[in-house]
CSV table of C-alpha atoms in Angstrom, one decimal:
chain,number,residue,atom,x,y,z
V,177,UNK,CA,-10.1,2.3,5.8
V,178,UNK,CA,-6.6,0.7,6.3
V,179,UNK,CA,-5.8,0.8,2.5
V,180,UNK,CA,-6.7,5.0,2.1
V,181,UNK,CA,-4.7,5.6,5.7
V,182,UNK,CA,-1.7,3.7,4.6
V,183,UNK,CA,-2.0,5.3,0.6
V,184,UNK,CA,-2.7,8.8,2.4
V,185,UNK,CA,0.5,8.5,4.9
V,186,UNK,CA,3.2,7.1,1.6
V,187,UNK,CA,1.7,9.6,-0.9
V,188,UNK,CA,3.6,12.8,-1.9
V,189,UNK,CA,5.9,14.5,-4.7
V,190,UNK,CA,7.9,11.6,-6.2
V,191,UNK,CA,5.9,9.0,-5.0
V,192,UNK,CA,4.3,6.7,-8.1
V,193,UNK,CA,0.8,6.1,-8.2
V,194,UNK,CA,0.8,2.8,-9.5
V,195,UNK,CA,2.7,1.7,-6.5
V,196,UNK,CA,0.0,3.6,-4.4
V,197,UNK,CA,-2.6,1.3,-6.1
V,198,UNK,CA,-0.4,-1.9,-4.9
V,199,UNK,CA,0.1,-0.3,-1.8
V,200,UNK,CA,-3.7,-0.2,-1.2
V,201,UNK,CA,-4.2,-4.0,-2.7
V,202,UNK,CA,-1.3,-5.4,-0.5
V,203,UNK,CA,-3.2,-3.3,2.7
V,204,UNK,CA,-6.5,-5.1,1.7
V,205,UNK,CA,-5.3,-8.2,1.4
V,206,UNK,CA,-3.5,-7.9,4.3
V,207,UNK,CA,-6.3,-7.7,6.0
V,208,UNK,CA,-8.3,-10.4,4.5
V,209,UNK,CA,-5.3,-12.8,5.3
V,210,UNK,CA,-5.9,-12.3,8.6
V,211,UNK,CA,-9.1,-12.0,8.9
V,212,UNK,CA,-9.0,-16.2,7.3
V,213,UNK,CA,-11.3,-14.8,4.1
V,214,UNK,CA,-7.8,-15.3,1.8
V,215,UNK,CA,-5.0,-17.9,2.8
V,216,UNK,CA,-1.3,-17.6,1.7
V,217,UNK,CA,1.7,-15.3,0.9
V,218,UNK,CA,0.3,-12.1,0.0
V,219,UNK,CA,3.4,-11.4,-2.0
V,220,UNK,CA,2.2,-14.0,-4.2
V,221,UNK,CA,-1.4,-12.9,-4.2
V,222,UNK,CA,0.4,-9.9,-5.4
V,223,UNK,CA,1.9,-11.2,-8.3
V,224,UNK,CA,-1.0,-13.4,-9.4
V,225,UNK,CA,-3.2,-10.1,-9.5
V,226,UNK,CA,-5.3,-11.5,-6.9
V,227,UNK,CA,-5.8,-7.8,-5.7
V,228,UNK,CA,-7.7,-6.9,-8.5
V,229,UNK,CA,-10.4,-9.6,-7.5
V,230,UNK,CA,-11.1,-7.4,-4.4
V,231,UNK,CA,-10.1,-4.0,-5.8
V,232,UNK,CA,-11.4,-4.1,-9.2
V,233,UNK,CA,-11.1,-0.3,-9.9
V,234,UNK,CA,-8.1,1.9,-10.3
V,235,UNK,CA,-7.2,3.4,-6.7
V,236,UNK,CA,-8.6,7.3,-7.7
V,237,UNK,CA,-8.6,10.1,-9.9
V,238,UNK,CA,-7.0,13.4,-10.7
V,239,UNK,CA,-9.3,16.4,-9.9
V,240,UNK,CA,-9.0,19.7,-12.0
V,241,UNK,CA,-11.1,21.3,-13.7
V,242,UNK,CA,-13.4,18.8,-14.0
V,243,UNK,CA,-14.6,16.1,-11.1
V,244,UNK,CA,-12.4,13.1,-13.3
V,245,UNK,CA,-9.6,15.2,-14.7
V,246,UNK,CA,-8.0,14.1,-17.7
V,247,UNK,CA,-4.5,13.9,-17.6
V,248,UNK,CA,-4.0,11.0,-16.4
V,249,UNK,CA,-1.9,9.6,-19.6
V,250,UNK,CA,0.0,12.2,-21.6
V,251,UNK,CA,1.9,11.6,-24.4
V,252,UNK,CA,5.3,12.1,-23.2
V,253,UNK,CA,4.4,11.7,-19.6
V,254,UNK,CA,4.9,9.0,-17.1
V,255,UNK,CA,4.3,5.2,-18.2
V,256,UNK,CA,1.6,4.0,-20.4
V,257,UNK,CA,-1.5,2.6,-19.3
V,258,UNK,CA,-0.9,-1.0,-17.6
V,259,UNK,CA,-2.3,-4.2,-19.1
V,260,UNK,CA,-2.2,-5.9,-15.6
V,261,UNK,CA,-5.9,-6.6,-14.2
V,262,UNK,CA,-6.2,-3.8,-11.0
V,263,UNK,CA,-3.6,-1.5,-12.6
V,264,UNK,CA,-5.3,-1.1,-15.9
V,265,UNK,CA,-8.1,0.6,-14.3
V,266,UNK,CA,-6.1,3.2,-12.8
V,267,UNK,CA,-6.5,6.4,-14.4
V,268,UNK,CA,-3.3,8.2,-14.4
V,269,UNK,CA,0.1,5.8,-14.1
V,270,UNK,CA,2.0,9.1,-13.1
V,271,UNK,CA,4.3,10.2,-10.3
V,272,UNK,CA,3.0,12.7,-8.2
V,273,UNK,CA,4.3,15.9,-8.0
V,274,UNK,CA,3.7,19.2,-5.6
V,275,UNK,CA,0.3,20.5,-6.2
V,276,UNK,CA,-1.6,17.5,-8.0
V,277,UNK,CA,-4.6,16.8,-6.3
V,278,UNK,CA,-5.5,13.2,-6.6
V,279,UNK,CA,-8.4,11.0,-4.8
V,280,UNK,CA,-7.5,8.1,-2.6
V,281,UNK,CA,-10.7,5.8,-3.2
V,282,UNK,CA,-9.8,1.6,-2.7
């Protein structure tokens, strides 16, 4: 719950998702720090993708049309899909703009 409250309360128009998603992983393992279940710097965690051990999906999903809205990666749009383990799960690498509607599931 601490990862979607801190995602929900940084999100908005010119806001990128992927940083969302490492927003949500840094929350987690925050949390797991101190709860003695992970030791260490989690800035390093961070960088050694340890994030995507706990959070192996992509952070949510674009809703239109359909439940899982394509979208995500436009030719043109945004930043192509991430190779990084955690990030390469997420379905849209875009910055969010005024009326996208976009799930906030870590």
């Amino acid at each position: 719950q601490a990862a979607q409250l801190a995602v929900v309360s940084a999100m908005g128009p010119g806001v990128s998702w992927p940083d969302m998603h490492r927003l949500a992983e840094r929350t987690i393992l925050t949390g797991l720090r101190d709860a003695g279940v992970v030791k260490g710097d989690v800035d390093a965690m961070l960088e050694a993708d340890i994030g995507a051990v706990f959070m192996p999906h992509g952070l949510g999903h674009l809703i239109g049309i359909d439940t899982h809205d394509v979208g995500g990666y436009l030719p043109g749009i945004g930043k192509p899909r991430s190779k990084r383990p955690g990030l390469s799960k997420l379905r849209t690498g875009r910055t969010l703009e005024e009326g996208m509607i976009i799930t906030v599931e870590p």
